[in-house]
Short mmCIF file of C-alpha atoms in Angstrom, two decimals:
data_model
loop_
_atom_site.label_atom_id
_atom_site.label_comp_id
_atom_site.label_asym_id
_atom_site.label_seq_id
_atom_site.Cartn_x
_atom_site.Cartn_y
_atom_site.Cartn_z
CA UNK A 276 51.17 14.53 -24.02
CA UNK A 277 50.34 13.37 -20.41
CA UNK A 278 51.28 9.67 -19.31
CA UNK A 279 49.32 8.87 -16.87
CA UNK A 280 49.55 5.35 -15.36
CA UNK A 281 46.18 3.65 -15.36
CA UNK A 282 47.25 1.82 -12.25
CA UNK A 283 47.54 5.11 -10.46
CA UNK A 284 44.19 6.13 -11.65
CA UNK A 285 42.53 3.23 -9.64
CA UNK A 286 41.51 4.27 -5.91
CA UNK A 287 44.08 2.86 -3.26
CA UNK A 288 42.95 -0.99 -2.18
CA UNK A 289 40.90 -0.43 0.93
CA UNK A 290 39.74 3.55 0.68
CA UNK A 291 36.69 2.83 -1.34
CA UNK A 292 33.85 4.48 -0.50
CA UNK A 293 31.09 1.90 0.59
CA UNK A 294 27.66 2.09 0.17
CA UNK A 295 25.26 -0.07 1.50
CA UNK A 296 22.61 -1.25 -0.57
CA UNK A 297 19.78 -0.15 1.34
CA UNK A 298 21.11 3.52 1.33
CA UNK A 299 21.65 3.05 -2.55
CA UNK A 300 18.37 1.91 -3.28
CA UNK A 301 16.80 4.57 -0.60
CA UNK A 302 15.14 7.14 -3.07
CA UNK A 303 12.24 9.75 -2.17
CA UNK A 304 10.21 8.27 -5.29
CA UNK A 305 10.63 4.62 -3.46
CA UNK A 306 10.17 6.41 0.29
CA UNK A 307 6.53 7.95 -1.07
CA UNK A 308 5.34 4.67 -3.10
CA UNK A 309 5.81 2.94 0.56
CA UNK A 310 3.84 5.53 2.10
CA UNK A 311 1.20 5.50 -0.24
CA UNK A 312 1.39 1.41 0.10
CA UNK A 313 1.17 1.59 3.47
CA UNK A 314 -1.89 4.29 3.47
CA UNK A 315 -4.40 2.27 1.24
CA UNK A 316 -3.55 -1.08 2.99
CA UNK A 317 -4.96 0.90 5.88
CA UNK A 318 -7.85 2.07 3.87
CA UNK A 319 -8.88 -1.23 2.80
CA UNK A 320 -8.12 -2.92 6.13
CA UNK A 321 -10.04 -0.18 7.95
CA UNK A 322 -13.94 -1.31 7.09
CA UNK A 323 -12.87 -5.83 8.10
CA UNK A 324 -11.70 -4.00 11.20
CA UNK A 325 -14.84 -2.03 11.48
CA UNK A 326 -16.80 -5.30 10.96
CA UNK A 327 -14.50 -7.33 13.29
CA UNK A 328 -14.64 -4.91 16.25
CA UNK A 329 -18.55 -4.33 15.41
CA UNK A 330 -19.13 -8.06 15.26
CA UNK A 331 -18.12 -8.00 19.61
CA UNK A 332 -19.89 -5.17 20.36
CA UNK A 333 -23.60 -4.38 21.04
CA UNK A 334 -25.64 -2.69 18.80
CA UNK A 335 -25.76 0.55 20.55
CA UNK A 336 -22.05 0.75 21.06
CA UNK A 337 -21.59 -0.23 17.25
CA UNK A 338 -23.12 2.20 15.97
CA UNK A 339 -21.80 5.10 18.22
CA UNK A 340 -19.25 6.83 17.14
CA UNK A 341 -16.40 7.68 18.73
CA UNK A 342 -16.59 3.85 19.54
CA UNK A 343 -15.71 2.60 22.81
CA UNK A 344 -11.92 2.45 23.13
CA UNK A 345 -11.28 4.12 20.29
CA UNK A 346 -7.82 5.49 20.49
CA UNK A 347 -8.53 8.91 18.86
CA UNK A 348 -10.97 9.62 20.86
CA UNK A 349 -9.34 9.87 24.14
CA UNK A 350 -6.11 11.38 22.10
CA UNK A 351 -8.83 14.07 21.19
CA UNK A 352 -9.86 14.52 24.39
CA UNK A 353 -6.65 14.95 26.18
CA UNK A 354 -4.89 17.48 23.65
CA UNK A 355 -2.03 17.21 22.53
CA UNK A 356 0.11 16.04 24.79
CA UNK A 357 -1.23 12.30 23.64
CA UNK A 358 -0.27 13.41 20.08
CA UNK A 359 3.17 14.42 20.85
CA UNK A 360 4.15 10.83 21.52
CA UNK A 361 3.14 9.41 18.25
CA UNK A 362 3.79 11.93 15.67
CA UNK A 363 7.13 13.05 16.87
CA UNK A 364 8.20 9.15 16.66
CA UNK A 365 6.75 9.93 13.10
CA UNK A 366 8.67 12.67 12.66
CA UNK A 367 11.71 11.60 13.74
CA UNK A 368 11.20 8.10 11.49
CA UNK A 369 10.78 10.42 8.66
CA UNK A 370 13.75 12.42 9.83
CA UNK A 371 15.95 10.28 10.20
CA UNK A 372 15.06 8.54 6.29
CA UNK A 373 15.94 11.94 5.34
CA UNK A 374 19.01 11.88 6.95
CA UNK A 375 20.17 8.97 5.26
CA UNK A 376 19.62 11.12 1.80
CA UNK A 377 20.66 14.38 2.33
CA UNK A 378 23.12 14.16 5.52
CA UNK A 379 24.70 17.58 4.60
CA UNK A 380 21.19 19.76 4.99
CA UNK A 381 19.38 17.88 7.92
CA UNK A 382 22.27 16.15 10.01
CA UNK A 383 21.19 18.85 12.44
CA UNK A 384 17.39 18.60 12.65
CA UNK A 385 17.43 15.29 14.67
CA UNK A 386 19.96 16.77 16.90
CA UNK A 387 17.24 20.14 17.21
CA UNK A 388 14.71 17.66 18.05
CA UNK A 389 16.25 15.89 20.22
CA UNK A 390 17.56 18.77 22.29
CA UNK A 391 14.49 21.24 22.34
CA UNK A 392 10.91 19.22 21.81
CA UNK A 393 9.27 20.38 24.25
CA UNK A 394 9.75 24.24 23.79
CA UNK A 395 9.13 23.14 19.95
CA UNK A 396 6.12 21.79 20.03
CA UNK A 397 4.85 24.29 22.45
CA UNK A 398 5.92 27.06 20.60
CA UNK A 399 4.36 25.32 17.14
CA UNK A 400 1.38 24.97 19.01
CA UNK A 401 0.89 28.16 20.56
CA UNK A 402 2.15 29.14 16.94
CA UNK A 403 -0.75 27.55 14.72
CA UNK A 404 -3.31 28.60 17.46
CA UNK A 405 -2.70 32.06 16.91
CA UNK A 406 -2.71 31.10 13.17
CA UNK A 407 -5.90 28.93 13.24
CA UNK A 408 -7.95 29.62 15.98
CA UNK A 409 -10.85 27.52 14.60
CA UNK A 410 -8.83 24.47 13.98
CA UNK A 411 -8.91 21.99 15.65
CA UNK A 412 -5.82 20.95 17.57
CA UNK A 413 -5.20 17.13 15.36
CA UNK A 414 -5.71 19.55 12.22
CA UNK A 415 -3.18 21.97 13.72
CA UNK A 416 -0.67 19.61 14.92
CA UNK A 417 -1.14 17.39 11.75
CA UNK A 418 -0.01 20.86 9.29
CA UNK A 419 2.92 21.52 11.94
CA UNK A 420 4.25 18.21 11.10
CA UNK A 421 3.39 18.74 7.10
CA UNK A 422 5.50 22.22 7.92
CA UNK A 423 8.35 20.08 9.44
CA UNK A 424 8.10 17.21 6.71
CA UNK A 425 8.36 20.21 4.51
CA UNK A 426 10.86 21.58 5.95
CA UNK A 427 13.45 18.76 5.88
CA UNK A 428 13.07 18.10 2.30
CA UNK A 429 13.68 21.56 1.28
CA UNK A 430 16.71 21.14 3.14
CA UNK A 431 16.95 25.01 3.74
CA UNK A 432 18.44 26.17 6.90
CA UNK A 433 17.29 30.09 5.93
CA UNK A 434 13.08 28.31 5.92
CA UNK A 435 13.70 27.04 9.26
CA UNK A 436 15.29 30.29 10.33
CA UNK A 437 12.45 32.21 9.10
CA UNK A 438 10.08 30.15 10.10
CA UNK A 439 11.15 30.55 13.87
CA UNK A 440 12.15 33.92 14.02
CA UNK A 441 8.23 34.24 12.47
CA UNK A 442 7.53 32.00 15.49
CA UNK A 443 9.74 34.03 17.95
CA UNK A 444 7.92 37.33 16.79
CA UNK A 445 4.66 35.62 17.19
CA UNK A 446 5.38 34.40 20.93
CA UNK A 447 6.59 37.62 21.92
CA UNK A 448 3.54 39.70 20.35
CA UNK A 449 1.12 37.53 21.66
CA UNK B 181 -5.55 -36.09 -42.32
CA UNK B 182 -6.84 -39.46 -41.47
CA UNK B 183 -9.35 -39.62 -38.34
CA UNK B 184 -9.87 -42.85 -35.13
CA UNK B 185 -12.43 -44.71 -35.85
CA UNK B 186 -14.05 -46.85 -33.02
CA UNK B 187 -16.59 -49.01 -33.16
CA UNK B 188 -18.50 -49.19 -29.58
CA UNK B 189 -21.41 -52.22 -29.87
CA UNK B 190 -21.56 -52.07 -33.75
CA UNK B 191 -21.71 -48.43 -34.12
CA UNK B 192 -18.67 -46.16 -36.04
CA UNK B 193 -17.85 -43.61 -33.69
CA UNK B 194 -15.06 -40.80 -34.70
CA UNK B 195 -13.15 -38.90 -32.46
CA UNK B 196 -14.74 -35.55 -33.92
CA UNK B 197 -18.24 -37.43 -33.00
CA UNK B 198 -16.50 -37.96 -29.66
CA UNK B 199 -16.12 -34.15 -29.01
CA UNK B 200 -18.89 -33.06 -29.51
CA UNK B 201 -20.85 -35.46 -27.37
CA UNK B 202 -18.51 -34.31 -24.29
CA UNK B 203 -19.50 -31.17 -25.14
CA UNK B 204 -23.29 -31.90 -25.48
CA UNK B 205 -23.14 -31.39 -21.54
CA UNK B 206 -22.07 -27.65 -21.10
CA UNK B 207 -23.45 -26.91 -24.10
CA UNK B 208 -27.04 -27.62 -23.39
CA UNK B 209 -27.00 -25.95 -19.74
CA UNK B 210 -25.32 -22.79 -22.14
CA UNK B 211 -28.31 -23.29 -24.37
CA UNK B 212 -31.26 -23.31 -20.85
CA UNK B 213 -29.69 -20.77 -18.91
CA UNK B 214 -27.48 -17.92 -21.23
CA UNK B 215 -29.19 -17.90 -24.56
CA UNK B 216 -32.80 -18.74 -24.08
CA UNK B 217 -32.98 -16.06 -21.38
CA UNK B 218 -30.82 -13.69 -23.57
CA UNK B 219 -33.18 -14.32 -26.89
CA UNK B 220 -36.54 -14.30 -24.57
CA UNK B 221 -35.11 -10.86 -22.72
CA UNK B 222 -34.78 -9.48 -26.36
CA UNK B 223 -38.40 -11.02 -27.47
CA UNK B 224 -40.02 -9.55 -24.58
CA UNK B 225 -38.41 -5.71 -25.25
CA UNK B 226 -41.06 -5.48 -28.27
CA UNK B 227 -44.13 -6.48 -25.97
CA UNK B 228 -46.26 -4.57 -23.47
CA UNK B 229 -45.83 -7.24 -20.75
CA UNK B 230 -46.81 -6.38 -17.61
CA UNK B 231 -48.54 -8.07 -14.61
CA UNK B 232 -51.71 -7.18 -16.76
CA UNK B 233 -51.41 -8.06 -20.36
CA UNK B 234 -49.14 -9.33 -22.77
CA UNK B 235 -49.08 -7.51 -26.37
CA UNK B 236 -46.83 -6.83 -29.32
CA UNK B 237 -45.88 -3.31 -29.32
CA UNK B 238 -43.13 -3.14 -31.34
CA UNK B 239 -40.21 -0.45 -31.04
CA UNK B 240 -42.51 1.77 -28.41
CA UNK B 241 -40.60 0.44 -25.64
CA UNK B 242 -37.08 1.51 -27.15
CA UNK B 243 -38.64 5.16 -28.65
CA UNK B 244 -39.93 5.51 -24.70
CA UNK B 245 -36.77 4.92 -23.44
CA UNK B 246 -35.01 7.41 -25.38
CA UNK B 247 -37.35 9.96 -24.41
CA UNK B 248 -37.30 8.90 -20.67
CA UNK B 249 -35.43 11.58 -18.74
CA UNK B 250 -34.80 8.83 -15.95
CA UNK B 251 -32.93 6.34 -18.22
CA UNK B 252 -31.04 9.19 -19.91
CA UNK B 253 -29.56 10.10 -16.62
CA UNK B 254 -29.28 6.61 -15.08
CA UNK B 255 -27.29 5.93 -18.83
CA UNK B 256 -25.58 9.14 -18.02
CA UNK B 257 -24.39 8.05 -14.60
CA UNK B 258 -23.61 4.67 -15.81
CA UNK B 259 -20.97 5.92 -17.91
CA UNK B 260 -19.92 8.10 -15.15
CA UNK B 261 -19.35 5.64 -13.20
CA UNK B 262 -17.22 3.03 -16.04
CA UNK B 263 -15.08 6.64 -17.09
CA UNK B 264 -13.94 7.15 -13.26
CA UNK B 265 -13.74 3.73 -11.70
CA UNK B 266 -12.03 1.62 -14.45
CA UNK B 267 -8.68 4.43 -14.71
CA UNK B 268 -8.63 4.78 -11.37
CA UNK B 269 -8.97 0.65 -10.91
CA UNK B 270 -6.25 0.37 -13.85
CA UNK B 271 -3.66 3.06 -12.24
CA UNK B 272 -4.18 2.08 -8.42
CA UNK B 273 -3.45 -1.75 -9.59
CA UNK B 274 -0.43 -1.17 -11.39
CA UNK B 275 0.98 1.16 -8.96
CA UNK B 276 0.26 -1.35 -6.16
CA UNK B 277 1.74 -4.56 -8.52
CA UNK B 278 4.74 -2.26 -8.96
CA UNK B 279 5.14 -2.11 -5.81
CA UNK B 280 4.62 -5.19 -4.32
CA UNK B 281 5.98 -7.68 -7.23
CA UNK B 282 9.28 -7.60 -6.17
CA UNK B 283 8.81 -7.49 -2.23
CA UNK B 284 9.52 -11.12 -0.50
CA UNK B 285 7.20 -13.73 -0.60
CA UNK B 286 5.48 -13.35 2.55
CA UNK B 287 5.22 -9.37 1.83
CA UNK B 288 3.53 -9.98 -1.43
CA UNK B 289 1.06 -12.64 -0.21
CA UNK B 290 0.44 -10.05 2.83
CA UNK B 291 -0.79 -6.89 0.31
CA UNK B 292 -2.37 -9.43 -2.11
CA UNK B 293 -4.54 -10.72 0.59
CA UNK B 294 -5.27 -7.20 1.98
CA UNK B 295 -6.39 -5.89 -1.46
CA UNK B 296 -8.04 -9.06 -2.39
CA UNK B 297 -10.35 -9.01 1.10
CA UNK B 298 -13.04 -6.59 -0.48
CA UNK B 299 -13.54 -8.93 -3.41
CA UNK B 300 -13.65 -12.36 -2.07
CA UNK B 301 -15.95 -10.40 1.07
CA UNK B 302 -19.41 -11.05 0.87
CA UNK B 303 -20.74 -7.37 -1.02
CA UNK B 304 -23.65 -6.77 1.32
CA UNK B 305 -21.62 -6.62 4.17
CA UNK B 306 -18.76 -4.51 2.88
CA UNK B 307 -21.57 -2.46 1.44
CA UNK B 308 -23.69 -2.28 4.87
CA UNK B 309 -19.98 -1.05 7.01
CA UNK B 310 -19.40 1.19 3.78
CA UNK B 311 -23.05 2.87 4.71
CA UNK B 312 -21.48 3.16 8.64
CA UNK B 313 -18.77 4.87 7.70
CA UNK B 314 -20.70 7.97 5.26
CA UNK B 315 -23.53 7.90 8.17
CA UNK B 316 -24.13 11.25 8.50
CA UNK B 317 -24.56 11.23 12.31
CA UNK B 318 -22.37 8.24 13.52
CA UNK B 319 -20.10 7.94 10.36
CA UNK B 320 -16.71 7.82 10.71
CA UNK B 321 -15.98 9.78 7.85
CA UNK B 322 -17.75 12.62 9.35
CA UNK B 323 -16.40 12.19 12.62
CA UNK B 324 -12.73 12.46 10.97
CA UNK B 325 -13.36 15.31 8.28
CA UNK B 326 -14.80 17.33 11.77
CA UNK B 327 -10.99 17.34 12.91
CA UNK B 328 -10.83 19.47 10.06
CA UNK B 329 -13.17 21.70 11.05
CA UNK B 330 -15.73 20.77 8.17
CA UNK B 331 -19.55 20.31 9.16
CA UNK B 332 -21.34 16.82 9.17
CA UNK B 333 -21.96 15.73 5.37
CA UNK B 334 -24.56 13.78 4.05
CA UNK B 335 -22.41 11.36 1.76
CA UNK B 336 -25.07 9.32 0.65
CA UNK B 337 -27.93 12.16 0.28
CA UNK B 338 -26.28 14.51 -1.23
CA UNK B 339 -26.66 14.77 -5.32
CA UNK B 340 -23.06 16.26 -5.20
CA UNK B 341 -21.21 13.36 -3.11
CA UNK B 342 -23.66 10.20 -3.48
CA UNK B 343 -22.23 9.12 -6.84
CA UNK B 344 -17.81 9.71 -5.81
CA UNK B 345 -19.19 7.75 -2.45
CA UNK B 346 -20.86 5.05 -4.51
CA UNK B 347 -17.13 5.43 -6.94
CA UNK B 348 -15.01 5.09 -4.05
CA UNK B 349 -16.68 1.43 -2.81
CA UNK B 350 -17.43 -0.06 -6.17
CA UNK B 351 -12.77 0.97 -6.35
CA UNK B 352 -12.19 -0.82 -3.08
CA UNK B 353 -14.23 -4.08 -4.72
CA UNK B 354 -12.87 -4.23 -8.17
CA UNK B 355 -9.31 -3.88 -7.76
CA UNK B 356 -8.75 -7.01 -5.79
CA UNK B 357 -8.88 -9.42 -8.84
CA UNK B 358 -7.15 -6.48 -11.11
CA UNK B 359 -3.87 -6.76 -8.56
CA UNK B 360 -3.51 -10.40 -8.84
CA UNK B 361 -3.54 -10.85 -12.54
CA UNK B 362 -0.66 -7.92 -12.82
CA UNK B 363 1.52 -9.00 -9.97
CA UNK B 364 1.30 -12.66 -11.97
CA UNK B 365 1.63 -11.38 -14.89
CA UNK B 366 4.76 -8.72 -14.15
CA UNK B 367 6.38 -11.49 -12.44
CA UNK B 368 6.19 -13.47 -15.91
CA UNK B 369 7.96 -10.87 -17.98
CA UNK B 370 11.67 -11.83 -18.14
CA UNK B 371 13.72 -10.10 -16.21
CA UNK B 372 16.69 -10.30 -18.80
CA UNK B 373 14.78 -7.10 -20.64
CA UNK B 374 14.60 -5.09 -17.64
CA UNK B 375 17.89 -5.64 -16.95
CA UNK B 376 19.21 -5.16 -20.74
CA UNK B 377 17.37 -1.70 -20.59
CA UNK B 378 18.72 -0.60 -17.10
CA UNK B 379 22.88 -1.35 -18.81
CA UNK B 380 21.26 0.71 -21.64
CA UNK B 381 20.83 3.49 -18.62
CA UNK B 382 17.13 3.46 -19.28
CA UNK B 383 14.99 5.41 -16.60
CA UNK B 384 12.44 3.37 -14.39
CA UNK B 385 10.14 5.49 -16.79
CA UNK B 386 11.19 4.16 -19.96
CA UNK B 387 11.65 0.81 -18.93
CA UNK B 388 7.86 0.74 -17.43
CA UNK B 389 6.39 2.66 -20.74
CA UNK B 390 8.66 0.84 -23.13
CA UNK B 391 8.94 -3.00 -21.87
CA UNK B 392 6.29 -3.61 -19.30
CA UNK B 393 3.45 -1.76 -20.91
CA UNK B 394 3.55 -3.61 -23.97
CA UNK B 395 3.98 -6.21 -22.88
CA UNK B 396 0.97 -6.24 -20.20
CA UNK B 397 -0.98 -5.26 -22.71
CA UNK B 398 -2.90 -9.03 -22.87
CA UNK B 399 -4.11 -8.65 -19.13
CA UNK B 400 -4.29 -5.24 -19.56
CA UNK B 401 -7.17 -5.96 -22.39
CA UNK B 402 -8.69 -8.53 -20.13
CA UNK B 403 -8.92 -6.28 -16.77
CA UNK B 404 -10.35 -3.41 -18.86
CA UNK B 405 -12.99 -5.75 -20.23
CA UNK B 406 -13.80 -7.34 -17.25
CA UNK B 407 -13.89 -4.05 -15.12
CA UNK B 408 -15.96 -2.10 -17.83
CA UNK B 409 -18.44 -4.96 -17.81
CA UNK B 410 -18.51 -4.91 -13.87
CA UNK B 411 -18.95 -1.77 -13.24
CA UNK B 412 -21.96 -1.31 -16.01
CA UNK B 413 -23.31 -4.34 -14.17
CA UNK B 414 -23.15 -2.32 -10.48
CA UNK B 415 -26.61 -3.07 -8.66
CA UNK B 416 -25.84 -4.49 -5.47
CA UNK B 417 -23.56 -1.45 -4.08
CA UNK B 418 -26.34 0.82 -5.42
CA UNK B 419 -29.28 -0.77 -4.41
CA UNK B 420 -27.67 -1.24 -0.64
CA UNK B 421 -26.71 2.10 0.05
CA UNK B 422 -28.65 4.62 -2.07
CA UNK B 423 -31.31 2.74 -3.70
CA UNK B 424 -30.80 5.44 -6.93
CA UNK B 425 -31.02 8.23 -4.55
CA UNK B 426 -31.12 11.13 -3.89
CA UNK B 427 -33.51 12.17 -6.74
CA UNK B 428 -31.94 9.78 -9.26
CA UNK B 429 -27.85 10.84 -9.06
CA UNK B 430 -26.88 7.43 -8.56
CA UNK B 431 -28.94 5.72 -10.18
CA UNK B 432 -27.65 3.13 -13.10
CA UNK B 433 -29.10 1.19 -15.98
CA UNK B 434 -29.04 -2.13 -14.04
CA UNK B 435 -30.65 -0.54 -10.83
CA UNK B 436 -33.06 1.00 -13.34
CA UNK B 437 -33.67 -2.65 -14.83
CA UNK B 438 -34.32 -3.91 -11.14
CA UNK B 439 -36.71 -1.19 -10.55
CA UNK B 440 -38.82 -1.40 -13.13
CA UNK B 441 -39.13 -5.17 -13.77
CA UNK B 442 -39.28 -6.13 -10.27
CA UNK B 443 -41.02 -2.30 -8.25
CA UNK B 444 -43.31 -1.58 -11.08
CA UNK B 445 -43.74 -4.50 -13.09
CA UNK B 446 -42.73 -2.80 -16.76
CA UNK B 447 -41.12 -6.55 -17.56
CA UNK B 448 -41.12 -5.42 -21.72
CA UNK B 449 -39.52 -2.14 -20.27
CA UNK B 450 -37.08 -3.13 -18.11
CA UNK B 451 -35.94 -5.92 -21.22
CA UNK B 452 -35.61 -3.35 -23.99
CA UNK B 453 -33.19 -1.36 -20.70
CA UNK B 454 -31.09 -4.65 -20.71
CA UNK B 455 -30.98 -4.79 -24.11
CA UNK B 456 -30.09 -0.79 -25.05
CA UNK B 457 -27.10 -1.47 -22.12
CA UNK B 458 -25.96 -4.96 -23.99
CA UNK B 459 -25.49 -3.33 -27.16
CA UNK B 460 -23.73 -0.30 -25.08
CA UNK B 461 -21.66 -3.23 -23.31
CA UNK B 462 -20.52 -4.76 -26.95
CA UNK B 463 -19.29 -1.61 -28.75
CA UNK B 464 -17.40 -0.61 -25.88
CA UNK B 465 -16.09 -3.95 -25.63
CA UNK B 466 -14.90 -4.30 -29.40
CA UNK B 467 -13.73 -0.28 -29.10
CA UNK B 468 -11.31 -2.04 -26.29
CA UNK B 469 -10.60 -4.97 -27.93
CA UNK B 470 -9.28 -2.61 -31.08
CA UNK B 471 -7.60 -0.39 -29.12
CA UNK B 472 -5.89 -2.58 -26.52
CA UNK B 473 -5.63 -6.15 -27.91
CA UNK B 474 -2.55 -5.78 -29.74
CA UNK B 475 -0.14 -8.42 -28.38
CA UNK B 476 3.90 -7.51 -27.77
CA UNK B 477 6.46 -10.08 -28.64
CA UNK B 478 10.49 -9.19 -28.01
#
C-alpha cells in the first residue's frame, strides 16, 4: 500500500503555473463571436455613414461611386502595395491571438513574418496571379490572407511547407 | 367583499363605477379609431365599392381573390418573407444579446445603439440609402462584389435577388427592438443558475438550451409575435424600393392592399385582402402563442 503524504502532493509555494484571465477566457468560439460582432456593427453602421457623408456632398458626387475620398478606391488603384499595410497589421493581430492559444504550433509564424514580408507577399502575389489571373488583386490578396488565417489554425508546419515549396516550384516555372 | 362608496353632490358613486369612467376615455378613442374601422373594413369586403358604385356582392370578392394569381403569389411571398426574416431576426438577436450582455456598460450601450439606429431611423431614408447601395450602376454593392470579379447585378430588378434584397433591409429594421428586450431580459435571469450549472460542469451549450431558453421563452413569445405581425405588415420597404416589382416577386398582401384600394380604386377588394391576411395574422398568432407561451419557473 503506498503512503503518500498529501502535503507532498501539493505544488511547491511559489511554482504555480499562472494564468491570466484574459488568456483563460481567450477561446476561438469567443475570438469568432467578436469578429462576427464586430462585422455586422459595420454592416449596420455602413448605410448612417452613407447618409452622413451623402448629406455634405453634392448630388453628383453622392451618387458616384467610388465616392470622392473613398479609401478603397485609391487602395484599388495603387495595387497592392496600399493593401500590404493594413492586412498584414490584420494578420499579424490575428497571429498573434493565435499565439496566445496554441504557442507550440505558431510561435514561429510571427517571427516568419516579421523576418521575410516582403519576399512573402511578393511571392503570394505573384503566386495567386498565376493561380487567378482574372481576379482581381483585393480578391487575390483577400484569399492569401484566408490561406494564412488558415494556415495558423491548422497549426501544421508540413501545410506551410507544402504550400511554399508549391510556391517555390511555381516562381521558378514561371 | 365590501366596496367604497362616495357620494359626490348627492349621487352614490362606487369605486367599480369609478373605473370604468377613467376608462371611458381610451376606450371610446379604441371604439372611433380600431374597431369601427376594423368592423367597416370587414362590411365593405362583401360590397362592390368602387369610385363608381356601391353594391352588396356578397362572398365574390373573397371567391375572386382565391382565384387571383396576383394575390396567391403576393400571399406566397408574404409568407416568404415572415419564414426567412423572423429566424434569422430571432438567431441574429440572441447571438448579438449573448454577446454583448455581459460586456461593460459603455460597450453594451455602444452595440445597443448601433443595432437600434435602423429602427428608431426614419424608414424612408434607410430605405432610399438601402436603394443606393443595390443601384445597379452606382451601388456599392456592385462596386464591391466587382472585386470579386462578378458582373454588375440588378438587386432590385431581378425576380431571383429582389425579394433576399427586400429580406436583408426589412433584418437590419426589425432586429433593433428584438436586441433590447433580450439583452434586458438575459440580464434579469439570475446568475446563481448559470453559475450552479457551470460547478455542475455544464457546457455553454447546455446551460444556453437548458436555463436561458426556457426561461426567455416570455420575450421570446412576444418578439415572435411582434416580428411575425411586422413583417406581414411590410409596405413601406416595398413600396420604396420595388414597388412589387419586377413582375410581382416582391410583392406582399399589404402592398397589394395599397395598390388596389388606393391605384385602382377596388376599395371592397382591397378590404376582403385585409381581411383574408387578418385571419392569416390570428392563426399564426395563436399557433405561436401554443407553441411558445409556456412560461419557465426554477
Amino acid at each position: 500500500m503506498n503512503s503518500t503524504n498529501p502535503l507532498e502532493l501539493r505544488a511547491p509555494i511559489g511554482q504555480s503555473k499562472k494564468v491570466s484571465r484574459w488568456k483563460k477566457e481567450l477561446t476561438i468560439p469567443k475570438i469568432l463571436a467578436t469578429i462576427l460582432l464586430i462585422l455586422a456593427t459595420l454592416f449596420f453602421i455602413f448605410p448612417f455613414y452613407w447618409v452622413v457623408s451623402g448629406a455634405f456632398k453634392l448630388q453628383t458626387v453622392a451618387t458616384t461611386i467610388p465616392r470622392n475620398g473613398f479609401r478603397l478606391s485609391r487602395l484599388c488603384k495603387t495595387g497592392p502595395s496600399y493593401l500590404r499595410i493594413p492586412l498584414s497589421a490584420g494578420c499579424l493581430i490575428v497571429s498573434s491571438l493565435l499565439f496566445v492559444k496554441w504557442q507550440r504550433f505558431v510561435s514561429f509564424l510571427p517571427v516568419l513574418d516579421m523576418c521575410l514580408p516582403k519576399s512573402l507577399f511578393l511571392a503570394e502575389g505573384l503566386f495567386l496571379r498565376c493561380l487567378l489571373p482574372q481576379w482581381h488583386c483585393l480578391s487575390k490578396l483577400f484569399l492569401s490572407r484566408c490561406l494564412r488565417c488558415l494556415q495558423i489554425l491548422v497549426g501544421s508546419i508540413r501545410i506551410k511547407g507544402l504550400f511554399y515549396r508549391r510556391l517555390a516550384g511555381h516562381l521558378e516555372s514561371s | 367583499m365590501g366596496t367604497t362608496v362616495r357620494k359626490i353632490k348627492g349621487y352614490v358613486i362606487r369605486d367599480w363605477m369609478m373605473s370604468y369612467l377613467f376608462l371611458v376615455p381610451a376606450f371610446g378613442f379604441f371604439l372611433l379609431f380600431v374597431a369601427y374601422p376594423m368592423v367597416k373594413g370587414v362590411y365593405i369586403s362583401f360590397f362592390d365599392y368602387s369610385l363608381r358604385d356601391f353594391s352588396f356582392i356578397g362572398l365574390d370578392n373573397y371567391i375572386s381573390l382565391i382565384k387571383d394569381d396576383n394575390f396567391r403569389k403576393s400571399m406566397g411571398n408574404t409568407l416568404l418573407l415572415v419564414l426567412i426574416t423572423v429566424p434569422i431576426v430571432i438567431i441574429f438577436s440572441l447571438f448579438i444579446s449573448m454577446n454583448i450582455y455581459k460586456k461593460k456598460e459603455f460597450a453594451r450601450s455602444f452595440f445597443r445603439g448601433v443595432f437600434y439606429l435602423p429602427a428608431v431611423s426614419s424608414v424612408v431614408s434607410i430605405t432610399v440609402v438601402w436603394g443606393w447601395i443595390y443601384h445597379p450602376n452606382y451601388g456599392i454593392l456592385n462596386y464591391l462584389t466587382s472585386f470579386l470579379g462578378m458582373e454588375p447585378i440588378s438587386w432590385l430588378g431581378d425576380t431571383r435577388t429582389a425579394l433576399l434584397a427586400i429580406i436583408v433591409v426589412l433584418i437590419t429594421t426589425s432586429v433593433g427592438q428584438p436586441i433590447i428586450l433580450y439583452v434586458a431580459s438575459i440580464g434579469n435571469i439570475p446568475t446563481s443558475y448559470i453559475e450552479a450549472a457551470e460547478i455542475d460542469r455544464a457546457t455553454p451549450w447546455q446551460i444556453f438550451r437548458k436555463i436561458l431558453w426556457p426561461m426567455l421563452m416570455p420575450t421570446n413569445l412576444y418578439i415572435i409575435v411582434i416580428t411575425t405581425i411586422n413583417t406581414f405588415q411590410c409596405f413601406a420597404l416595398i413600396q420604396l424600393l420595388t414597388s412589387g416589382g419586377p413582375v410581382y416577386s416582391t410583392s406582399t398582401v399589404m402592398y397589394g392592399v395599397y395598390e388596389q384600394a388606393f391605384m385602382l380604386g377596388h376599395f371592397g377588394y382591397a378590404s376582403a385582402m385585409g381581411v383574408i391576411l387578418a385571419i392569416v395574422i390570428g392563426i399564426i398568432s395563436i399557433i405561436q402563442f401554443k407553441y411558445f407561451g409556456s412560461d419557465v419557473e426554477y
